[in-house]
Amino acid sequence: MKPRNETHTFPASPHSHSNVCIPQNTSPFLGLSHSVCRECLQEFWKTKESQECPDCGRSSKHDPPANLALVNLCEMFLKERKERHSSESEEICSLHSGKHKLFCLEDKQPACAECFTSQKRINDTVRPISETAPYPSNAPYKEQLNTALKSLHEKLIHSENIIGEFEKTLLHIRSQAEHTESQIKQQFEKLHQFLRDEEEATITALREEEEQKKQMMKGKLEEMNRHISVLSHTIRDIQEMIKANDVCFLKEFPVTMERVQISQPDPQMTFGALINVPRYLGNLQFRVWKKMQDIVRNTPVILDPNTANPRLVLSDDLTSVTRSNYQPVPDNPERFDCYRCVLGSEGFNSGTHCWDVEVKDGSVWTLGVTTATNQRKGWTFFNTDVWSLQYNVSRQTGFPVVQQLERVRVYLDYDRGMVAFIDPVTNTHIHTFTTTFTHTLIPFFSSPDSLRILPVNSQ
């Protein structure tokens, strides 16, 4: 009987890798406790044409099960050999098969001794790897990599924070869209209700005129029926008189002729009996639109909520601003993060523009115009490119007013380079800035309290 080797040696076969087979899938022969490679076993059985153990020659009618312990051991061995082979191959020069013992300071690459005997590298500066690896180019490689690694970690943390901001922005966009849609529906519902009311009022007036004209025509019909009745009686009387004897006829003739001659004239159709259609349909849409102007407001400046400091809140119609607690809004590039400021939604780069601001409820305020490119982050906003009027503000960046005003009118003449501030209540000039504008100007408002832009028809 053959000795019971744990790893069996078979003659060379097409699938063998060496004289000693390192099985990928190992099976113990059923009941014999002998472990062999499954592929080798199947090849052996093809040769023998019988299922017998290669070690002891005993046969079995069943396929042997896998030896899991030996399979795991073989897999660990193959993995370690692969890693060792990969590590060794990195140390070998691919051109000359020599070990990498030198380091080229020009190429920043390891090389073998034979590499530097070639004409291509004869003038390169080299150092032994044992000396160079810790201190290449007067700076430790590991220190450089650690510095780069630290920078990458910081970028990773920053990127993760940006992802958090993006997710917040996404939620804010959804919230903005829902709130805006709700406001749109409310505004259109007001317009729809106004149109429904106008429609009802117009149809009511039409029905009233219809009823009036119908009553008039009913009176005419009753008058005509009475006239016809009188005529019918007169005709019957004349017909009877004609049939009477001569004495009666001659006796009644004068009275009958008098009745015929004094009969009432026929009733006539009067002017204006029909419906006055132009009153209801003539320029109907225009007339309704003119009436609609009494309920709508045209505000020359609309505030942009995307620029508002987180401690400011805007009204639903975007015409007033009040202070509030900190709101979790995105820190987008357009938004003020330090000053409690908000910008108008549109800029001006030509022409004249005017708007009134109600400031009576503000204990501290600044308003005016600034360039669209002015810095909104940090505390540098008021340093340049600001033309403003300020009340009860410690910083001297605009023209100060000492008395509290109810309203301030801002008049901008871009082409002439002029920004004027007026008290519209007393029609008093306050101050005028003159310069040359080269950038788009945007209205701005700053207050910890409350400001409101007035509509045109309230100015």
Short mmCIF file of C-alpha atoms in Angstrom, two decimals, residues 35-421:
data_model
loop_
_atom_site.label_atom_id
_atom_site.label_comp_id
_atom_site.label_asym_id
_atom_site.label_seq_id
_atom_site.Cartn_x
_atom_site.Cartn_y
_atom_site.Cartn_z
CA SER A 35 -6.90 14.45 0.59
CA VAL A 36 -6.14 14.96 -3.07
CA CYS A 37 -6.75 17.61 -5.75
CA ARG A 38 -10.16 17.18 -7.36
CA GLU A 39 -8.84 17.87 -10.87
CA CYS A 40 -5.96 15.45 -10.35
CA LEU A 41 -8.36 12.86 -8.99
CA GLN A 42 -10.68 13.18 -11.99
CA GLU A 43 -7.70 12.91 -14.37
CA PHE A 44 -6.49 9.86 -12.43
CA TRP A 45 -9.89 8.23 -12.69
CA LYS A 46 -9.96 8.79 -16.44
CA THR A 47 -6.67 6.94 -16.70
CA LYS A 48 -7.71 4.12 -14.38
CA GLU A 49 -11.32 4.01 -15.59
CA SER A 50 -12.35 3.28 -12.01
CA GLN A 51 -13.00 5.35 -8.87
CA GLU A 52 -10.14 4.29 -6.61
CA CYS A 53 -7.96 6.20 -4.14
CA PRO A 54 -4.59 7.27 -5.65
CA ASP A 55 -2.89 6.66 -2.28
CA CYS A 56 -4.17 3.24 -1.23
CA GLY A 57 -5.97 1.94 -4.32
CA ARG A 58 -9.26 1.33 -2.56
CA SER A 59 -12.33 2.18 -4.58
CA SER A 60 -15.48 4.15 -3.89
CA LYS A 61 -18.79 4.54 -5.73
CA HIS A 62 -19.43 8.13 -4.57
CA ASP A 63 -17.82 11.48 -5.39
CA PRO A 64 -15.66 12.54 -2.44
CA PRO A 65 -16.73 15.73 -0.56
CA ALA A 66 -14.53 18.84 -0.36
CA ASN A 67 -12.00 19.18 2.47
CA LEU A 68 -12.88 22.76 3.48
CA ALA A 69 -10.02 23.15 5.96
CA LEU A 70 -7.47 22.19 3.34
CA VAL A 71 -9.19 24.33 0.70
CA ASN A 72 -8.91 27.42 2.95
CA LEU A 73 -5.29 26.62 3.72
CA CYS A 74 -4.47 26.30 0.00
CA GLU A 75 -6.20 29.57 -0.80
CA MET A 76 -4.20 31.40 1.89
CA PHE A 77 -0.98 29.88 0.52
CA LEU A 78 -1.80 30.95 -3.05
CA LYS A 79 -2.72 34.47 -1.93
CA GLU A 80 0.52 34.91 0.02
CA ARG A 81 2.57 33.58 -2.90
CA LYS A 82 0.84 35.98 -5.31
CA GLU A 83 1.47 38.99 -3.03
CA ARG A 84 5.09 37.96 -2.53
CA HIS A 85 5.58 37.57 -6.26
CA SER A 86 3.99 41.00 -6.92
CA SER A 87 6.21 42.67 -4.31
CA GLU A 88 9.32 41.03 -5.71
CA SER A 89 8.39 41.99 -9.28
CA GLU A 90 8.16 45.68 -8.28
CA GLU A 91 11.76 45.52 -7.08
CA ILE A 92 13.00 44.11 -10.40
CA CYS A 93 13.91 46.34 -13.38
CA SER A 94 11.62 45.55 -16.30
CA LEU A 95 14.41 46.34 -18.80
CA HIS A 96 17.43 44.56 -17.32
CA SER A 97 15.87 42.22 -14.73
CA GLY A 98 18.19 43.65 -12.10
CA LYS A 99 17.14 44.81 -8.66
CA HIS A 100 16.21 48.46 -8.12
CA LYS A 101 19.10 49.67 -5.96
CA LEU A 102 19.49 53.24 -7.26
CA PHE A 103 17.20 56.29 -7.47
CA CYS A 104 17.31 58.85 -10.31
CA LEU A 105 16.83 62.36 -8.95
CA GLU A 106 15.89 63.70 -12.41
CA ASP A 107 13.18 61.15 -13.24
CA LYS A 108 12.20 60.53 -9.61
CA GLN A 109 12.17 56.78 -10.42
CA PRO A 110 14.06 53.77 -9.04
CA ALA A 111 16.41 51.95 -11.42
CA CYS A 112 19.00 49.18 -11.53
CA ALA A 113 22.76 49.66 -11.88
CA GLU A 114 22.71 48.70 -15.56
CA CYS A 115 20.21 51.51 -16.32
CA PHE A 116 22.83 54.16 -15.55
CA THR A 117 25.50 52.63 -17.80
CA SER A 118 23.33 53.49 -20.82
CA GLN A 119 23.99 56.62 -22.85
CA LYS A 120 20.51 57.92 -22.03
CA ARG A 121 21.13 58.21 -18.29
CA ILE A 122 24.88 58.71 -18.19
CA ASN A 123 24.56 62.32 -16.94
CA ASP A 124 21.70 61.71 -14.49
CA THR A 125 22.24 62.20 -10.78
CA VAL A 126 21.67 59.03 -8.81
CA ARG A 127 21.65 58.03 -5.19
CA PRO A 128 21.38 54.67 -3.49
CA ILE A 129 17.78 53.90 -2.62
CA SER A 130 18.77 53.26 1.00
CA GLU A 131 19.96 56.89 1.21
CA THR A 132 17.47 58.50 -1.14
CA ALA A 133 14.15 57.10 0.03
CA PRO A 134 14.15 58.96 3.36
CA TYR A 135 15.49 62.28 1.92
CA PRO A 136 14.80 62.90 -1.78
CA SER A 137 15.39 66.46 -2.96
CA ASN A 138 16.14 67.65 0.58
CA ALA A 139 12.54 66.82 1.64
CA PRO A 140 11.34 63.52 3.07
CA TYR A 141 9.00 61.72 0.70
CA LYS A 142 6.84 60.51 3.52
CA GLU A 143 6.57 64.03 4.85
CA GLN A 144 5.50 65.24 1.40
CA LEU A 145 2.96 62.45 1.14
CA ASN A 146 1.68 63.11 4.66
CA THR A 147 1.24 66.78 3.78
CA ALA A 148 -0.58 65.83 0.59
CA LEU A 149 -2.63 63.28 2.51
CA LYS A 150 -3.61 65.90 5.07
CA SER A 151 -4.65 68.25 2.28
CA LEU A 152 -6.73 65.49 0.68
CA HIS A 153 -8.40 64.75 4.03
CA GLU A 154 -9.25 68.42 4.38
CA LYS A 155 -10.64 68.46 0.85
CA LEU A 156 -12.66 65.36 1.65
CA ILE A 157 -14.14 66.96 4.76
CA HIS A 158 -14.83 70.14 2.80
CA SER A 159 -16.46 68.15 0.00
CA GLU A 160 -18.64 66.30 2.51
CA ASN A 161 -19.67 69.66 4.00
CA ILE A 162 -20.47 70.93 0.51
CA ILE A 163 -22.63 67.85 -0.07
CA GLY A 164 -24.50 68.73 3.12
CA GLU A 165 -25.01 72.28 1.86
CA PHE A 166 -26.18 70.96 -1.51
CA GLU A 167 -28.70 68.69 0.21
CA LYS A 168 -29.96 71.65 2.29
CA THR A 169 -30.18 73.72 -0.89
CA LEU A 170 -32.19 70.96 -2.56
CA LEU A 171 -34.67 70.93 0.32
CA HIS A 172 -34.82 74.74 0.25
CA ILE A 173 -35.53 74.69 -3.49
CA ARG A 174 -38.44 72.33 -2.89
CA SER A 175 -39.73 74.52 -0.06
CA GLN A 176 -39.35 77.66 -2.21
CA ALA A 177 -41.22 76.05 -5.10
CA GLU A 178 -44.08 74.88 -2.86
CA HIS A 179 -44.41 78.26 -1.13
CA THR A 180 -44.19 80.15 -4.43
CA GLU A 181 -46.81 77.90 -6.01
CA SER A 182 -49.09 78.52 -3.04
CA GLN A 183 -48.62 82.29 -3.41
CA ILE A 184 -49.26 82.10 -7.15
CA LYS A 185 -52.52 80.28 -6.54
CA GLN A 186 -53.57 82.83 -3.91
CA GLN A 187 -52.76 85.78 -6.17
CA PHE A 188 -54.60 84.29 -9.14
CA GLU A 189 -57.51 83.35 -6.89
CA LYS A 190 -57.82 87.05 -5.99
CA LEU A 191 -57.85 87.93 -9.67
CA HIS A 192 -60.30 85.15 -10.43
CA GLN A 193 -62.55 86.32 -7.60
CA PHE A 194 -62.39 89.88 -8.90
CA LEU A 195 -63.35 88.67 -12.38
CA ARG A 196 -66.13 86.54 -10.98
CA ASP A 197 -67.44 89.52 -9.02
CA GLU A 198 -67.25 91.74 -12.11
CA GLU A 199 -68.99 89.08 -14.16
CA GLU A 200 -71.74 88.75 -11.59
CA ALA A 201 -72.17 92.54 -11.33
CA THR A 202 -72.31 92.95 -15.11
CA ILE A 203 -74.83 90.14 -15.53
CA THR A 204 -76.90 91.54 -12.64
CA ALA A 205 -77.04 94.94 -14.37
CA LEU A 206 -78.06 93.19 -17.58
CA ARG A 207 -80.83 91.29 -15.79
CA GLU A 208 -82.11 94.50 -14.16
CA GLU A 209 -82.29 96.26 -17.51
CA GLU A 210 -83.95 93.22 -19.01
CA GLU A 211 -86.60 93.24 -16.28
CA GLN A 212 -87.16 97.00 -16.71
CA LYS A 213 -87.56 96.71 -20.48
CA LYS A 214 -89.85 93.71 -20.10
CA GLN A 215 -92.11 95.59 -17.66
CA MET A 216 -92.25 98.51 -20.07
CA MET A 217 -93.25 96.24 -22.93
CA LYS A 218 -95.86 94.54 -20.76
CA GLY A 219 -97.40 97.98 -20.11
CA LYS A 220 -97.40 98.62 -23.85
CA LEU A 221 -99.12 95.31 -24.46
CA GLU A 222 -101.81 96.05 -21.88
CA GLU A 223 -102.37 99.48 -23.43
CA MET A 224 -102.68 97.91 -26.89
CA ASN A 225 -105.14 95.30 -25.62
CA ARG A 226 -107.33 98.05 -24.12
CA HIS A 227 -107.17 99.96 -27.41
CA ILE A 228 -108.19 96.87 -29.35
CA SER A 229 -111.08 96.24 -26.95
CA VAL A 230 -112.39 99.80 -27.43
CA LEU A 231 -112.16 99.47 -31.20
CA SER A 232 -113.97 96.14 -31.10
CA HIS A 233 -116.86 97.62 -29.12
CA THR A 234 -117.10 100.60 -31.46
CA ILE A 235 -117.16 98.34 -34.53
CA ARG A 236 -119.93 96.20 -33.05
CA ASP A 237 -122.02 99.27 -32.17
CA ILE A 238 -121.68 100.69 -35.70
CA GLN A 239 -122.61 97.35 -37.23
CA GLU A 240 -125.75 97.16 -35.08
CA MET A 241 -126.68 100.75 -35.89
CA ILE A 242 -126.41 100.04 -39.62
CA LYS A 243 -128.88 97.21 -39.24
CA ALA A 244 -131.37 99.37 -37.29
CA ASN A 245 -134.43 101.06 -38.96
CA ASP A 246 -134.06 104.44 -40.54
CA VAL A 247 -135.46 106.43 -37.65
CA CYS A 248 -133.02 104.86 -35.12
CA PHE A 249 -130.15 105.10 -37.58
CA LEU A 250 -130.66 108.78 -38.18
CA LYS A 251 -131.15 109.39 -34.49
CA GLU A 252 -127.85 107.68 -33.44
CA PHE A 253 -125.78 108.74 -36.43
CA PRO A 254 -124.36 112.02 -34.98
CA VAL A 255 -123.30 110.32 -31.71
CA THR A 256 -121.75 107.37 -33.54
CA MET A 257 -119.74 109.58 -35.90
CA GLU A 258 -118.49 111.56 -32.92
CA ARG A 259 -117.27 108.33 -31.28
CA VAL A 260 -115.39 107.35 -34.43
CA GLN A 261 -113.74 110.74 -34.76
CA ILE A 262 -112.54 110.98 -31.15
CA SER A 263 -111.07 107.43 -30.97
CA GLN A 264 -107.55 107.15 -29.43
CA PRO A 265 -104.53 106.88 -31.74
CA ASP A 266 -102.67 103.56 -31.97
CA PRO A 267 -99.96 103.01 -29.26
CA GLN A 268 -96.38 103.42 -30.69
CA MET A 269 -93.06 101.67 -29.88
CA THR A 270 -90.84 104.02 -27.89
CA PHE A 271 -87.08 104.60 -28.29
CA GLY A 272 -84.75 102.55 -26.01
CA ALA A 273 -87.09 99.62 -25.73
CA LEU A 274 -84.32 97.11 -26.52
CA ILE A 275 -81.34 96.00 -24.37
CA ASN A 276 -78.39 98.41 -24.50
CA VAL A 277 -75.92 95.72 -25.63
CA PRO A 278 -72.88 98.04 -26.08
CA ARG A 279 -73.22 99.03 -22.45
CA TYR A 280 -72.23 95.49 -21.48
CA LEU A 281 -70.05 94.22 -24.31
CA GLY A 282 -68.37 97.39 -25.56
CA ASN A 283 -64.67 97.30 -24.48
CA LEU A 284 -65.66 94.87 -21.76
CA GLN A 285 -62.14 93.53 -21.13
CA PHE A 286 -60.61 97.00 -21.16
CA ARG A 287 -63.17 98.34 -18.71
CA VAL A 288 -62.61 95.38 -16.40
CA TRP A 289 -58.84 95.86 -16.67
CA LYS A 290 -59.25 99.55 -15.74
CA LYS A 291 -61.24 98.53 -12.67
CA MET A 292 -58.63 95.89 -11.85
CA GLN A 293 -56.04 98.62 -11.44
CA ASP A 294 -57.85 99.65 -8.27
CA ILE A 295 -57.01 96.32 -6.61
CA VAL A 296 -53.52 95.67 -8.02
CA ARG A 297 -50.31 97.38 -7.01
CA ASN A 298 -47.26 98.19 -9.08
CA THR A 299 -44.13 98.32 -6.93
CA PRO A 300 -41.08 99.69 -8.78
CA VAL A 301 -38.61 97.56 -6.78
CA ILE A 302 -39.15 93.93 -5.80
CA LEU A 303 -36.90 92.34 -3.17
CA ASP A 304 -34.87 89.22 -3.91
CA PRO A 305 -35.23 86.65 -1.06
CA ASN A 306 -32.12 84.79 -2.28
CA THR A 307 -29.99 87.78 -1.21
CA ALA A 308 -31.60 88.37 2.21
CA ASN A 309 -29.51 87.89 5.34
CA PRO A 310 -30.74 84.84 7.34
CA ARG A 311 -31.98 87.20 10.08
CA LEU A 312 -34.35 88.99 7.72
CA VAL A 313 -37.73 87.82 6.47
CA LEU A 314 -39.59 89.18 3.44
CA SER A 315 -43.32 89.60 2.98
CA ASP A 316 -45.15 87.28 0.59
CA ASP A 317 -45.38 90.02 -2.03
CA LEU A 318 -41.61 90.71 -1.67
CA THR A 319 -42.09 94.42 -0.94
CA SER A 320 -41.24 94.63 2.76
CA VAL A 321 -38.56 93.30 5.09
CA THR A 322 -38.58 92.73 8.84
CA ARG A 323 -36.12 91.21 11.25
CA SER A 324 -36.49 87.64 12.47
CA ASN A 325 -34.59 84.89 14.22
CA TYR A 326 -31.92 83.05 12.26
CA GLN A 327 -33.46 81.07 9.41
CA PRO A 328 -31.80 77.89 8.09
CA VAL A 329 -31.40 79.08 4.51
CA PRO A 330 -28.64 78.04 2.05
CA ASP A 331 -25.43 80.05 2.16
CA ASN A 332 -25.60 80.71 -1.58
CA PRO A 333 -23.18 83.21 -3.19
CA GLU A 334 -25.90 85.87 -3.61
CA ARG A 335 -26.80 86.02 0.09
CA PHE A 336 -25.49 88.48 2.70
CA ASP A 337 -24.02 86.56 5.62
CA CYS A 338 -22.95 89.37 8.00
CA TYR A 339 -24.89 92.57 7.31
CA ARG A 340 -28.68 92.52 7.58
CA CYS A 341 -29.12 93.53 3.97
CA VAL A 342 -31.29 92.54 1.03
CA LEU A 343 -31.09 93.56 -2.62
CA GLY A 344 -33.66 94.37 -5.25
CA SER A 345 -34.43 91.65 -7.76
CA GLU A 346 -33.47 93.73 -10.82
CA GLY A 347 -30.52 95.96 -11.62
CA PHE A 348 -30.25 99.12 -13.70
CA ASN A 349 -27.60 100.03 -16.26
CA SER A 350 -29.35 102.92 -18.00
CA GLY A 351 -32.25 105.37 -17.71
CA THR A 352 -33.96 106.97 -14.71
CA HIS A 353 -35.64 105.10 -11.87
CA CYS A 354 -37.49 106.12 -8.73
CA TRP A 355 -38.90 104.33 -5.69
CA ASP A 356 -40.26 105.32 -2.27
CA VAL A 357 -39.37 103.47 0.93
CA GLU A 358 -41.40 103.66 4.13
CA VAL A 359 -38.91 103.93 7.02
CA LYS A 360 -41.06 105.23 9.88
CA ASP A 361 -40.92 101.88 11.76
CA GLY A 362 -37.14 101.56 11.51
CA SER A 363 -34.96 102.73 14.38
CA VAL A 364 -31.82 102.02 12.32
CA TRP A 365 -31.66 101.82 8.56
CA THR A 366 -29.51 102.30 5.47
CA LEU A 367 -30.76 102.30 1.88
CA GLY A 368 -29.51 103.26 -1.55
CA VAL A 369 -27.84 101.56 -4.48
CA THR A 370 -24.74 99.41 -4.92
CA THR A 371 -22.99 97.62 -7.75
CA ALA A 372 -24.08 94.09 -8.65
CA THR A 373 -20.48 92.91 -8.21
CA ASN A 374 -20.04 94.29 -4.69
CA GLN A 375 -18.90 91.72 -2.14
CA ARG A 376 -21.78 90.37 -0.06
CA LYS A 377 -19.82 88.01 2.17
CA GLY A 378 -18.01 89.27 5.25
CA TRP A 379 -17.80 92.84 6.50
CA THR A 380 -16.47 94.61 3.38
CA PHE A 381 -19.77 95.43 1.66
CA PHE A 382 -19.88 99.09 2.72
CA ASN A 383 -16.23 99.75 1.91
CA THR A 384 -16.75 100.64 -1.78
CA ASP A 385 -19.41 101.07 -4.48
CA VAL A 386 -22.23 102.07 -2.10
CA TRP A 387 -24.28 105.28 -2.46
CA SER A 388 -26.64 105.39 0.50
CA LEU A 389 -28.60 107.36 3.05
CA GLN A 390 -28.36 106.19 6.66
CA TYR A 391 -30.18 106.89 9.89
CA ASN A 392 -28.83 106.23 13.38
CA VAL A 393 -25.93 104.12 12.04
CA SER A 394 -22.50 104.20 13.67
CA ARG A 395 -20.52 103.50 10.50
CA GLN A 396 -19.93 106.57 8.33
CA THR A 397 -20.29 105.00 4.91
CA GLY A 398 -23.24 106.99 3.58
CA PHE A 399 -24.89 110.37 4.04
CA PRO A 400 -26.35 110.53 7.58
CA VAL A 401 -29.73 112.01 8.45
CA VAL A 402 -30.41 113.17 11.99
CA GLN A 403 -34.21 113.30 11.97
CA GLN A 404 -36.42 110.27 11.64
CA LEU A 405 -38.33 110.29 8.37
CA GLU A 406 -41.56 108.65 7.34
CA ARG A 407 -40.55 108.03 3.74
CA VAL A 408 -37.47 108.31 1.59
CA ARG A 409 -37.56 108.66 -2.19
CA VAL A 410 -34.57 107.33 -4.10
CA TYR A 411 -34.08 108.85 -7.53
CA LEU A 412 -31.47 107.27 -9.82
CA ASP A 413 -30.32 108.81 -13.09
CA TYR A 414 -27.81 106.26 -14.35
CA ASP A 415 -26.77 108.08 -17.50
CA ARG A 416 -26.06 111.34 -15.63
CA GLY A 417 -24.33 109.52 -12.76
CA MET A 418 -26.67 110.79 -10.07
CA VAL A 419 -28.34 109.27 -7.00
CA ALA A 420 -30.64 111.67 -5.12
CA PHE A 421 -32.54 111.21 -1.84
#
